[in-house]
Amino acid sequence: MKKLALVIAVAALAAAGCDRATDKPKPGQAEVAAPEAQSADTATDTAAAGGIAEDAPVTGAAVADDAKAFLEDAQQRLEEMSLEANHASWLAQTYINMDSQFVESLASERFTSLAVELAQQAAKFDDVELDPETRRMLTMLKQGLVFPAPNDPELTAELAQIGSKMQGMYGAGKYCPDKKTGGAAEADEGKCYTLTEMGQMMANSRDPKLLKELWVGWRKVAPPMKPLYQRQVEIGNAGAKALGYDNLSVMWRSKYDMPADAFAADMDAQWNKVKPLYEALHCHVRARLNDHYGDEVVAATGKIPAHLLGNMWAQEWGNIYDIVKDDDMEAPYDLTQLVVDSGMSEKDMVKTGEKFFTSLGFKPLPETFWERSQFVQPRDRDVVCHASAWDLDDKDDIRIKMCINKTGEDLITVHHELGHNFYQRIYNKQPFLYKNGANDGFHEAVGDTIALSITPKYLKQIGLMDEIPGEDKDLGYLMQQALDKIAFLPFGLLVDKWRWQVFNGEVPPGDYNKAWWKLREEYQGIQAPVARSEANFDPGAKYHIPGNTPYARYFLARIQQFQFHRALCEAAGETGPLHRCSIFKNEAAGKKLRDMLAMGASKPWPDAMEALTGQRELDASAIVDYFQPLMDYLQEQNKDRQCGW
Ligand code: X8Z
Ligand code: ZN
C-alpha cells in the first residue's frame, strides 16, 4: 500500500508503498554522525519551540524530557504536513496530468524538507542516554524517508519533481505498435495498449510472437526514465549521507531492528532455504514449456525466456498453470472462473474481501472507503493502475486504488490491499511514528495471509463452490499456489539487490541494465527474449523502481505469511494440512491477528512476530512444509531431467 506521494521523501509518513505509510520511520541500526553536545537548558528551549539549536550541546538529565517534547512536536508537524502530501499524491495518481504533478511535487517537497529537518534534529540526541521508547521514536524519525534530500531547497525540489515525473511516466505509459513495421498486436490498427491490457494478454495469450512483442513494447516506457533515476539516486545518496549513513543502501537496510548487513545476510539465508523448491519448480516448468512450445521457443536446458511465464516481469507464474499441470492434475477450482460465474462486480470483489476481515472481528470499512476508492480503470484519463492501499489522514480515510479485472489474481490482490487498510486502521490509536507495520514485510503479509485461507472449504462457505473437492485435487492446488508464491521468491530478492548495488556505487549508471539482467539470470534462471543493452532501462519498467517503493518487503512477506498462516491455523484449532486450512470466521485466530496488528510499529518486529507465532525470527520452514507434498512430486518428475541453468 502506499501512503502517497511522499514516496520520495518520507514515505515514512504518509500512506502506505503500496502503502507509503508503511514507510514511516522505523528503528534500526543508527549509523548517524556523532551528535554535537547540547546543554539541557538549551535543548529544552529549542525543543519546545519545535527545533534544536544548531551546535547546541545535548547532555544532562533533562535531555530526556527535551527529546520527548521534541518528538511530540515533530509528530504533530509531520501529521499535519502528511495530510496535504497524501491528498496531493492521491490526486496525482488518479488524474495524471501536469497540474496534479506540479501540486504533488510541491507538497512532497514541503514534506521532505520538514522530515529532513526533523531527522537531522533527531540525530542530535544520538549520544544521549534515553529510555528505549524515546530512542526508538528518534531512530524512526531519522529513518523515515525513503529518498531523503540533503538540506538544500533546490535539491529537495528537484528530488520531488523527479519522483512525480517518473511516477507519471510509468502510470501513463502505453505500448503503441508501430504500424509501419507491423507486429502481432497490429490487428487493432492505431490502438495503444495500457499496462493493464497487456497484463491480461501476457496472462492469456500462448502466441510467443505476440508475447515477445508486448514484452519489448512495454519496456519502451523506461529509457527516458534513466537519467531521472540516475539523478534521483545521486540526490538521495547525498540525503542519506547528510543523515549519517554511508549511502541509501545502508539506510534502506537499516530499518529492520538489526544492523544493515545482518539484514541482508538474513535475506540470503532465507533464500537458501527455499532455493531447492524454486529450482525444482523451475526445472519442471521449463520442461513443460519445452513440451508446449518446442525447442525453437524454449530449450530443454538453460534459462527460460522471460516472456512465456504469464506475467510481464515473470515474477509470478500462476497464469500458465494450464501449461504446467499434468493431464490428470486437476485443480480444485479455477478462481477466475468462479469470479466470472458468480456474476460479481468489481465492488462485490472488494465486499467479499471485507467480509473475510469482518468475520475475524475487524470493524467494517468506513463509508468513505466506498465513496473515495478507485476500483476500476477510468475510461477518460490516465491513472497509476498499480494496486495500492492508502491511509490519507491516519484516522479513517482509508482507500484502495486499483484497476480491477474480474480475475482470481485480482481477487487475491484485493485481499492484499485490504490487508494494508485493516492494518492501518487498527493501529491508528498509536502515536504517529508508530502508525506503521512492525516492519514493511508485515504490512505486505497481512492480506496475503488472509488470502492463503481462500481454500475450497472457504469458497464453499461463501457459496462460490458447491462441494469441497477430494484430496486428489490437492496437488493441483499446491501447484497453482507454488507458481505464484515460490516463483516469486528470487524476484522478490533481486529487485533490491540491484538497488542496493546501484545505491552503493557498485553498479555505475553505465551498467544499470547489465547488472539487472545478471541478477535476473542468476537468481531466476530466466533470460531476456531479445538482446538488451544500456540503451534499455528494464528496471524502470517495473512499478517499484520509478515509484520508489522498496522491494525486500515482498520477499519478507512471502516467508512471513506462511508463518502467520501456520500460527493462525493452530490458534483456530485446525489440525489438517496447512493448504486446506481456512481461518474464516474463527474468533481465536481473529483475536490473535488483531492484537498483533494493533501493536503497529510500537515494538521491534520480533516482538510482534512472537505475539502471533511464538517465534522471534523469520522461519522459512513454514513455507517449505506447506509445499512439501508438491516438492515430493517435483522431485519425482525431475528425476531424469537435468535441472539448473
Ligand atoms: O506491489 C505489490 C502490491 C501492492 S503493495 C500490489 N506487490 C508486488 C508487485 O506487484 O510487484 C504485491 C506482490 C509483489
Ligand atoms: Zn502491498
XYZ file of C-alpha atoms and ligand atoms in Angstrom:
660
model
C 0.000 0.000 0.000
C 1.242 3.283 -0.465
C 0.767 6.123 1.514
C 1.496 8.553 -1.013
C 3.443 10.772 -2.914
C 5.931 11.049 -0.319
C 7.337 8.138 -1.669
C 10.194 10.128 -2.354
C 10.834 11.658 0.794
C 9.226 10.382 3.705
C 7.138 7.836 2.577
C 7.534 7.211 6.087
C 4.955 9.457 6.975
C 2.148 9.022 4.760
C 0.145 6.465 3.162
C 1.422 3.078 2.669
C 4.318 1.625 -0.996
C 1.787 0.081 -1.993
C 1.343 1.627 1.281
C 3.508 4.573 1.625
C 2.564 4.950 5.156
C 4.394 1.781 5.570
C 7.485 3.733 5.328
C 7.025 5.772 8.399
C 10.257 5.956 10.238
C 11.246 2.757 11.892
C 14.028 1.772 14.202
C 17.137 0.128 13.012
C 20.845 0.488 13.238
C 21.658 4.110 13.703
C 24.667 4.862 11.587
C 24.359 8.509 12.166
C 27.002 11.145 12.548
C 28.084 11.796 16.087
C 25.849 14.430 17.599
C 27.118 17.637 18.882
C 26.913 18.368 22.553
C 23.969 20.420 23.698
C 23.122 21.729 27.130
C 19.937 20.588 28.758
C 18.599 24.091 29.074
C 19.248 25.000 25.502
C 17.755 21.763 24.344
C 14.630 22.368 26.360
C 14.007 25.765 24.894
C 14.643 24.840 21.348
C 12.786 21.563 21.515
C 9.754 23.271 22.950
C 9.947 25.692 20.080
C 9.913 22.779 17.706
C 13.592 22.729 16.856
C 17.059 22.033 18.165
C 19.510 24.882 18.108
C 22.383 24.415 15.723
C 25.516 23.291 17.551
C 23.779 23.258 20.905
C 25.207 20.619 23.273
C 22.913 17.779 24.333
C 23.818 16.470 27.764
C 22.291 16.180 31.184
C 19.318 14.627 32.872
C 16.706 16.959 31.483
C 17.534 15.920 27.965
C 15.097 13.030 28.068
C 12.274 15.494 28.586
C 13.608 17.626 25.786
C 13.677 14.667 23.487
C 10.097 13.835 24.390
C 8.926 17.382 23.815
C 10.774 17.441 20.522
C 9.138 14.185 19.449
C 5.697 15.362 20.387
C 6.084 18.492 18.371
C 7.702 16.674 15.454
C 4.892 14.150 15.220
C 2.273 16.833 15.209
C 4.007 18.759 12.455
C 4.547 15.670 10.352
C 0.976 14.574 10.737
C -0.293 17.929 9.538
C 2.092 18.085 6.636
C 1.464 14.497 5.566
C -2.226 15.215 5.146
C -1.520 17.716 2.420
C 1.049 15.489 0.740
C -1.225 12.471 0.825
C -4.135 14.235 -0.797
C -1.884 15.731 -3.460
C -0.432 12.323 -4.167
C -3.830 10.691 -4.472
C -4.768 13.352 -6.971
C -1.571 12.904 -8.968
C -2.047 9.155 -9.215
C -5.724 9.187 -10.077
C -5.550 12.140 -12.504
C -2.152 12.074 -14.148
C -1.500 15.448 -15.705
C 0.988 18.251 -15.467
C -1.035 20.205 -12.919
C -1.532 17.356 -10.493
C 2.169 16.529 -10.753
C 3.005 20.149 -10.028
C 0.866 20.178 -6.914
C 2.120 16.800 -5.789
C 5.754 17.704 -6.129
C 5.281 20.942 -4.184
C 3.582 19.085 -1.342
C 6.190 16.360 -1.450
C 8.957 18.943 -1.360
C 7.492 20.591 1.710
C 7.052 17.289 3.398
C 10.576 16.121 2.585
C 12.149 19.262 3.815
C 10.280 19.065 7.101
C 11.134 15.406 7.523
C 14.815 16.015 6.750
C 14.943 18.909 9.162
C 13.403 16.789 11.905
C 15.598 13.791 11.123
C 18.687 15.936 11.467
C 17.439 17.317 14.746
C 16.699 13.808 15.972
C 20.301 12.832 15.221
C 21.479 15.348 17.761
C 20.217 13.088 20.510
C 22.304 10.181 19.258
C 24.826 10.051 22.053
C 22.437 10.785 24.852
C 21.201 8.084 27.159
C 17.451 7.788 26.769
C 14.700 5.331 27.656
C 14.115 2.727 24.914
C 10.787 4.204 23.862
C 12.201 7.665 23.198
C 15.228 6.181 21.481
C 13.016 4.087 19.232
C 10.973 7.071 18.138
C 14.050 9.177 17.423
C 15.513 6.383 15.339
C 12.281 6.098 13.408
C 12.282 9.770 12.744
C 15.765 9.535 11.277
C 14.960 6.553 9.126
C 11.568 7.547 7.869
C 12.374 8.857 4.443
C 12.705 6.512 1.505
C 14.589 9.076 -0.547
C 15.873 11.813 1.769
C 17.085 15.047 0.250
C 20.099 16.825 1.667
C 19.356 20.071 3.467
C 19.164 22.135 0.305
C 15.921 23.628 -1.003
C 16.871 23.305 -4.652
C 17.815 19.669 -4.390
C 14.711 18.941 -2.332
C 12.561 20.478 -5.046
C 14.412 18.625 -7.792
C 14.011 15.324 -5.988
C 10.285 15.886 -5.554
C 9.860 16.792 -9.215
C 11.747 13.740 -10.388
C 9.590 11.490 -8.218
C 6.308 12.898 -9.525
C 7.529 12.830 -13.096
C 8.703 9.225 -13.100
C 5.557 8.041 -11.411
C 3.510 9.851 -14.049
C 5.595 8.404 -16.884
C 5.014 4.898 -15.616
C 1.328 5.436 -14.919
C 0.593 6.977 -18.320
C 2.887 4.542 -20.176
C 1.421 2.675 -23.159
C 2.640 0.493 -25.975
C 1.634 1.705 -29.410
C 2.516 -0.911 -32.062
C 4.444 0.515 -34.944
C 2.116 0.357 -37.906
C 4.948 0.514 -40.422
C 6.880 -2.477 -39.246
C 3.793 -4.346 -38.176
C 3.563 -6.692 -35.256
C 1.447 -9.387 -33.770
C -0.516 -6.809 -31.827
C -1.119 -4.903 -35.011
C -4.598 -6.291 -35.565
C -6.074 -3.295 -33.782
C -4.607 -0.647 -36.024
C -3.747 2.553 -34.270
C -4.556 1.212 -30.838
C -2.233 1.798 -27.916
C -2.213 -0.761 -25.110
C -2.259 0.101 -21.430
C -0.243 -1.963 -18.996
C -3.451 -3.424 -17.590
C -4.454 -4.614 -21.055
C -1.029 -6.008 -21.771
C -1.007 -7.771 -18.407
C -4.174 -9.600 -19.427
C -2.691 -10.516 -22.785
C 0.521 -11.779 -21.188
C -1.607 -13.910 -18.873
C -3.817 -15.451 -21.535
C -2.007 -15.496 -24.868
C 0.047 -18.525 -25.859
C 1.375 -16.886 -29.026
C 5.123 -16.452 -28.470
C 5.392 -13.789 -31.153
C 2.727 -11.616 -29.560
C 4.137 -12.211 -26.083
C 7.592 -11.132 -27.194
C 6.209 -8.028 -28.865
C 4.346 -6.968 -25.720
C 7.369 -7.716 -23.572
C 9.582 -5.489 -25.708
C 6.832 -2.917 -26.296
C 6.127 -2.192 -22.642
C 9.820 -1.736 -21.886
C 9.957 1.237 -24.232
C 8.420 3.252 -21.412
C 11.633 3.081 -19.400
C 14.698 4.524 -21.224
C 13.552 8.151 -20.780
C 13.464 7.481 -17.033
C 17.104 6.513 -16.813
C 18.677 9.998 -16.491
C 15.978 10.913 -13.970
C 16.643 7.789 -11.963
C 20.370 8.371 -12.004
C 19.889 11.891 -10.703
C 17.419 10.720 -8.080
C 19.994 8.262 -6.780
C 22.642 10.992 -6.620
C 20.422 13.306 -4.594
C 19.061 10.504 -2.396
C 22.569 9.317 -1.596
C 23.567 12.837 -0.606
C 20.474 12.953 1.601
C 21.337 9.647 3.249
C 24.889 10.864 3.877
C 23.608 14.032 5.487
C 21.718 11.806 7.920
C 24.895 9.897 8.735
C 24.507 6.795 6.538
C 27.200 5.749 4.095
C 24.633 5.668 1.325
C 20.976 4.861 0.618
C 21.686 1.143 0.553
C 22.742 1.218 4.189
C 19.803 3.414 5.075
C 17.260 1.141 3.382
C 18.678 -1.942 5.051
C 18.768 -0.290 8.469
C 15.027 -0.407 9.050
C 14.722 -3.904 10.441
C 15.798 -3.720 14.079
C 19.203 -5.158 13.238
C 22.403 -3.959 11.570
C 22.110 -3.388 7.816
C 24.475 -6.201 6.851
C 22.801 -8.658 9.203
C 19.512 -7.946 7.466
C 20.980 -8.635 4.023
C 22.538 -11.845 5.362
C 19.203 -12.978 6.804
C 17.520 -12.467 3.428
C 20.181 -14.634 1.787
C 19.834 -17.278 4.491
C 16.075 -17.499 3.934
C 16.592 -17.667 0.178
C 18.983 -20.585 0.578
C 16.295 -22.499 2.452
C 13.689 -22.106 -0.271
C 16.039 -22.325 -3.233
C 15.741 -26.106 -3.701
C 11.992 -25.674 -4.057
C 12.437 -22.909 -6.617
C 14.974 -24.935 -8.571
C 12.674 -27.936 -8.663
C 9.767 -25.790 -9.843
C 11.917 -24.062 -12.455
C 13.076 -27.416 -13.792
C 9.549 -28.753 -14.124
C 8.109 -25.571 -15.628
C 10.911 -25.391 -18.192
C 10.262 -28.980 -19.243
C 6.544 -28.316 -19.654
C 7.158 -25.117 -21.613
C 9.523 -27.068 -23.829
C 6.819 -29.691 -24.422
C 4.306 -26.995 -25.211
C 6.314 -24.606 -27.393
C 9.115 -26.822 -28.709
C 12.898 -26.342 -28.797
C 12.664 -23.367 -31.118
C 10.971 -21.279 -28.453
C 12.166 -22.815 -25.165
C 15.208 -25.042 -24.886
C 15.016 -28.016 -22.538
C 18.055 -26.742 -20.663
C 19.316 -23.326 -19.606
C 17.377 -20.195 -18.788
C 13.696 -19.733 -19.547
C 12.783 -16.888 -21.935
C 11.103 -14.271 -19.760
C 8.085 -13.601 -21.975
C 6.496 -17.047 -21.612
C 5.692 -17.154 -17.912
C 2.311 -15.438 -17.933
C 3.433 -12.186 -16.346
C 5.082 -9.031 -17.699
C 8.011 -9.401 -15.295
C 7.999 -13.204 -14.976
C 7.536 -12.635 -11.249
C 4.507 -14.877 -10.682
C 3.666 -17.771 -12.978
C 0.172 -18.827 -11.905
C -1.268 -17.778 -15.264
C 0.469 -20.632 -17.073
C -0.936 -23.331 -14.810
C -2.687 -24.849 -17.826
C 0.696 -25.481 -19.481
C 2.452 -26.695 -16.358
C -0.114 -29.147 -14.984
C -0.255 -32.853 -15.813
C -3.218 -34.092 -17.786
C -4.602 -35.656 -14.641
C -3.644 -32.818 -12.320
C -6.970 -31.162 -11.967
C -7.032 -28.099 -9.740
C -9.890 -27.955 -7.234
C -11.083 -24.717 -8.783
C -10.323 -22.022 -11.278
C -10.736 -18.855 -9.247
C -11.193 -16.646 -12.309
C -13.988 -18.917 -13.485
C -15.642 -18.786 -10.072
C -15.467 -14.997 -10.035
C -16.888 -14.749 -13.549
C -19.578 -17.376 -12.977
C -20.723 -15.719 -9.768
C -21.506 -12.560 -11.737
C -19.867 -10.400 -9.075
C -18.888 -6.819 -9.873
C -15.515 -5.285 -9.045
C -17.085 -3.728 -5.958
C -18.507 -7.113 -4.966
C -14.971 -8.485 -5.102
C -13.939 -5.859 -2.551
C -17.032 -6.627 -0.440
C -16.024 -10.286 -0.469
C -12.588 -9.352 0.866
C -14.080 -7.063 3.507
C -16.319 -9.899 4.712
C -13.329 -12.064 5.430
C -11.797 -9.405 7.643
C -15.050 -8.620 9.461
C -15.501 -12.362 10.053
C -12.298 -12.093 12.108
C -13.650 -9.265 14.255
C -12.306 -6.278 12.283
C -14.634 -3.261 12.038
C -16.356 -2.887 8.639
C -14.726 -0.379 6.294
C -15.969 3.196 6.654
C -18.485 4.642 4.204
C -15.794 6.983 2.850
C -13.758 3.956 1.741
C -16.549 3.068 -0.676
C -17.034 6.643 -1.817
C -13.393 7.547 -2.370
C -11.602 4.380 -3.504
C -10.826 3.710 -7.156
C -11.841 0.173 -8.126
C -11.905 0.335 -11.932
C -9.752 1.987 -14.533
C -11.367 5.287 -15.576
C -12.075 5.476 -19.307
C -11.253 9.118 -19.781
C -7.875 9.702 -18.180
C -4.534 8.231 -17.211
C -4.130 6.843 -13.704
C -1.485 4.792 -11.923
C -3.121 1.376 -12.090
C -0.602 -0.445 -9.919
C -2.652 -1.542 -6.915
C -2.131 0.365 -3.684
C -3.805 0.996 -0.351
C -3.874 4.421 1.214
C -4.295 5.970 4.590
C -4.771 9.628 3.927
C -5.359 11.045 7.367
C -4.013 8.425 9.770
C -7.518 8.128 11.132
C -10.283 6.734 8.992
C -9.780 7.987 5.444
C -8.517 4.697 4.047
C -8.890 3.726 0.388
C -7.650 1.364 -2.238
C -6.663 2.311 -5.745
C -6.861 -0.474 -8.290
C -7.884 -1.143 -11.875
C -9.643 -4.372 -11.020
C -10.124 -7.093 -13.605
C -12.610 -9.836 -12.803
C -9.942 -12.487 -12.292
C -8.804 -14.743 -9.491
C -5.484 -12.903 -9.483
C -7.190 -9.592 -8.793
C -9.448 -11.106 -6.136
C -6.255 -12.095 -4.315
C -4.804 -8.613 -4.849
C -7.973 -7.093 -3.354
C -7.291 -9.111 -0.196
C -3.673 -7.969 -0.275
C -4.664 -4.305 -0.429
C -7.366 -4.645 2.206
C -4.757 -6.177 4.488
C -2.909 -2.857 4.348
C -6.082 -0.888 5.080
C -7.187 -3.028 8.019
C -3.681 -2.853 9.448
C -3.626 0.962 9.103
C -6.995 1.231 10.752
C -6.263 -0.996 13.695
C -3.013 0.741 14.640
C -4.434 4.240 14.245
C -4.561 4.788 18.002
C -0.769 4.566 18.196
C 1.387 7.713 18.235
C 2.094 8.994 14.724
C 5.528 7.406 14.425
C 4.159 4.006 15.410
C 1.338 4.095 12.898
C 3.117 1.638 10.710
C 3.807 -2.044 10.247
C 6.097 -3.913 12.651
C 8.326 -3.916 9.583
C 7.345 -3.332 5.978
C 7.211 -7.077 5.314
C 4.464 -7.373 7.934
C 2.447 -4.779 6.070
C 2.752 -6.734 2.851
C 1.994 -10.047 4.530
C -1.353 -9.316 6.188
C -3.669 -9.525 3.193
C -1.655 -12.366 1.679
C -2.049 -14.302 4.908
C -5.812 -13.928 4.658
C -5.699 -14.962 1.002
C -3.980 -18.223 2.000
C -7.327 -19.052 3.593
C -9.129 -18.833 0.234
C -9.348 -22.599 0.178
C -12.129 -24.758 -1.314
C -13.625 -25.083 2.171
C -13.913 -21.299 2.420
C -15.214 -20.927 -1.125
C -17.972 -23.384 -0.271
C -18.774 -21.418 2.903
C -19.324 -18.233 0.890
C -21.313 -20.029 -1.791
C -18.807 -19.864 -4.633
C -18.366 -23.652 -4.756
C -20.866 -26.432 -4.200
C -18.626 -29.184 -2.901
C -15.223 -29.430 -1.270
C -13.096 -31.420 -3.720
C -11.284 -34.537 -2.538
C -7.631 -34.780 -1.618
C -6.792 -35.940 -5.129
C -7.051 -32.291 -6.156
C -4.576 -31.068 -3.559
C -1.525 -31.393 -5.753
C -3.107 -29.199 -8.417
C -3.946 -26.624 -5.759
C -0.392 -26.656 -4.420
C 0.990 -26.308 -7.934
C -1.191 -23.275 -8.549
C -0.046 -21.740 -5.291
C 3.621 -22.526 -5.928
C 3.518 -20.920 -9.365
C 2.732 -17.664 -7.600
C 4.344 -17.970 -4.189
C 7.533 -19.915 -4.932
C 8.175 -18.483 -8.390
C 8.116 -15.001 -6.859
C 10.889 -15.554 -4.304
C 14.022 -14.876 -6.384
C 12.383 -11.861 -7.986
C 11.414 -10.570 -4.550
C 15.031 -10.877 -3.528
C 16.797 -9.467 -6.545
C 14.966 -6.178 -7.120
C 16.549 -4.613 -4.064
C 19.821 -6.445 -4.537
C 20.005 -4.431 -7.728
C 19.060 -1.188 -5.998
C 21.489 -1.749 -3.130
C 24.311 -2.144 -5.677
C 23.196 0.971 -7.528
C 22.972 2.997 -4.334
C 26.365 1.960 -3.001
C 28.060 2.651 -6.321
C 28.977 -0.950 -7.084
C 26.866 -0.635 -10.229
C 27.507 2.637 -12.110
C 24.852 4.077 -14.440
C 26.696 2.648 -17.439
C 25.967 -0.848 -16.137
C 22.406 -0.462 -14.856
C 20.792 -2.828 -17.325
C 23.656 -5.313 -17.452
C 23.577 -5.661 -13.659
C 19.793 -6.082 -13.709
C 19.988 -8.975 -16.164
C 22.889 -10.549 -14.357
C 20.682 -10.838 -11.270
C 17.627 -11.929 -13.234
C 19.631 -14.697 -14.877
C 21.455 -15.808 -11.773
C 18.545 -15.846 -9.326
C 15.512 -16.520 -11.511
C 17.143 -18.580 -14.238
C 15.339 -16.559 -16.890
C 16.664 -14.515 -19.791
C 15.520 -11.618 -21.928
C 13.839 -12.855 -25.124
C 15.756 -10.302 -27.222
C 19.206 -8.740 -26.840
C 19.367 -5.949 -24.272
C 21.866 -3.125 -23.842
C 22.398 0.031 -21.838
C 20.060 1.786 -24.261
C 17.390 -0.121 -22.329
C 16.476 0.524 -18.722
C 14.472 -2.564 -17.858
C 14.301 -1.967 -14.086
C 12.332 1.208 -14.906
C 9.578 -0.911 -16.465
C 8.735 -2.317 -13.031
C 6.492 -0.076 -10.956
C 8.540 -0.057 -7.768
C 11.629 1.472 -9.408
C 10.064 4.690 -10.721
C 7.611 4.500 -7.795
C 10.467 4.247 -5.286
C 8.909 1.519 -3.266
C 11.440 -0.724 -1.533
C 11.028 -4.357 -2.575
C 12.727 -6.518 0.054
C 9.422 -6.233 1.911
C 7.727 -8.576 -0.566
C 10.355 -11.234 -0.137
C 9.992 -10.987 3.637
C 6.228 -11.119 3.318
C 6.333 -14.353 1.323
C 8.234 -16.025 4.124
C 6.282 -14.400 6.953
C 2.791 -15.033 5.593
C 3.297 -18.780 5.869
C 4.500 -18.370 9.458
C 1.406 -16.272 10.187
C -0.887 -18.752 8.447
C 0.595 -21.669 10.370
C 0.186 -19.860 13.709
C -3.359 -18.705 12.967
C -4.443 -22.163 11.847
C -3.037 -23.527 15.068
C -4.949 -20.895 17.060
C -8.065 -21.912 15.138
C -7.504 -25.497 16.203
C -7.075 -26.740 12.639
C -5.196 -29.997 12.584
C -5.240 -30.889 8.873
C -2.690 -29.890 6.237
C -1.993 -26.157 6.109
C -3.058 -25.835 2.499
C -6.572 -26.947 3.481
C -6.858 -24.616 6.464
C -9.043 -21.522 6.388
C -9.422 -19.198 9.363
C -12.645 -17.617 8.025
C -14.974 -16.719 10.918
C -12.571 -18.026 13.517
C -12.664 -15.895 16.640
C -9.469 -17.118 18.272
C -7.419 -16.614 15.127
C -9.052 -13.228 14.565
C -8.166 -12.034 18.039
C -4.566 -13.149 17.698
C -4.192 -11.356 14.416
C -5.917 -8.181 15.586
C -3.845 -7.981 18.757
C -0.604 -8.254 16.841
C -1.627 -5.748 14.186
C -2.785 -3.227 16.794
C 0.808 -3.032 18.064
C 1.726 -1.185 14.867
C 5.394 -0.311 14.966
C 5.447 0.301 18.712
C 7.795 -2.627 19.360
C 10.707 -4.190 17.460
C 9.321 -6.576 14.865
C 10.499 -9.752 16.645
C 8.099 -8.834 19.483
C 5.194 -8.648 17.050
C 6.261 -11.885 15.403
C 6.392 -13.548 18.805
C 2.962 -12.243 19.795
C 1.470 -14.011 16.804
C 3.666 -17.034 16.212
C 5.676 -17.604 19.387
C 8.810 -17.248 17.245
C 11.131 -14.264 17.184
C 12.708 -14.949 13.833
C 11.988 -15.412 10.184
C 11.426 -19.099 9.630
C 11.208 -20.470 6.101
C 10.220 -23.888 7.434
C 6.559 -22.811 7.285
C 6.616 -22.248 3.524
C 8.807 -25.297 2.956
C 6.438 -27.524 4.962
C 3.365 -26.137 3.225
C 4.759 -27.179 -0.154
C 6.346 -30.483 0.911
C 3.802 -32.668 -0.947
C 4.483 -30.689 -4.102
C 8.231 -30.912 -3.567
C 7.946 -34.704 -3.398
C 6.027 -34.681 -6.659
C 8.504 -32.332 -8.375
C 11.485 -34.428 -7.334
C 9.862 -37.466 -8.833
C 9.052 -35.616 -12.069
C 12.550 -34.163 -12.338
C 14.473 -37.330 -11.542
C 15.656 -37.891 -15.120
C 15.935 -34.248 -16.035
C 18.987 -32.064 -15.994
C 17.963 -29.239 -13.701
C 19.614 -25.862 -13.129
C 20.621 -23.212 -15.636
O 3.137 -4.162 -5.445
C 2.514 -5.082 -4.942
C 1.119 -4.848 -4.370
C 0.970 -3.519 -3.787
S 1.916 -3.340 -2.331
C 0.085 -4.999 -5.461
N 3.015 -6.329 -4.946
C 4.309 -6.624 -5.538
C 4.287 -6.468 -7.047
O 3.202 -6.344 -7.621
O 5.348 -6.475 -7.667
C 2.390 -7.498 -4.363
C 3.285 -8.644 -4.718
C 4.592 -8.048 -5.161
Zn 1.187 -4.245 -0.683
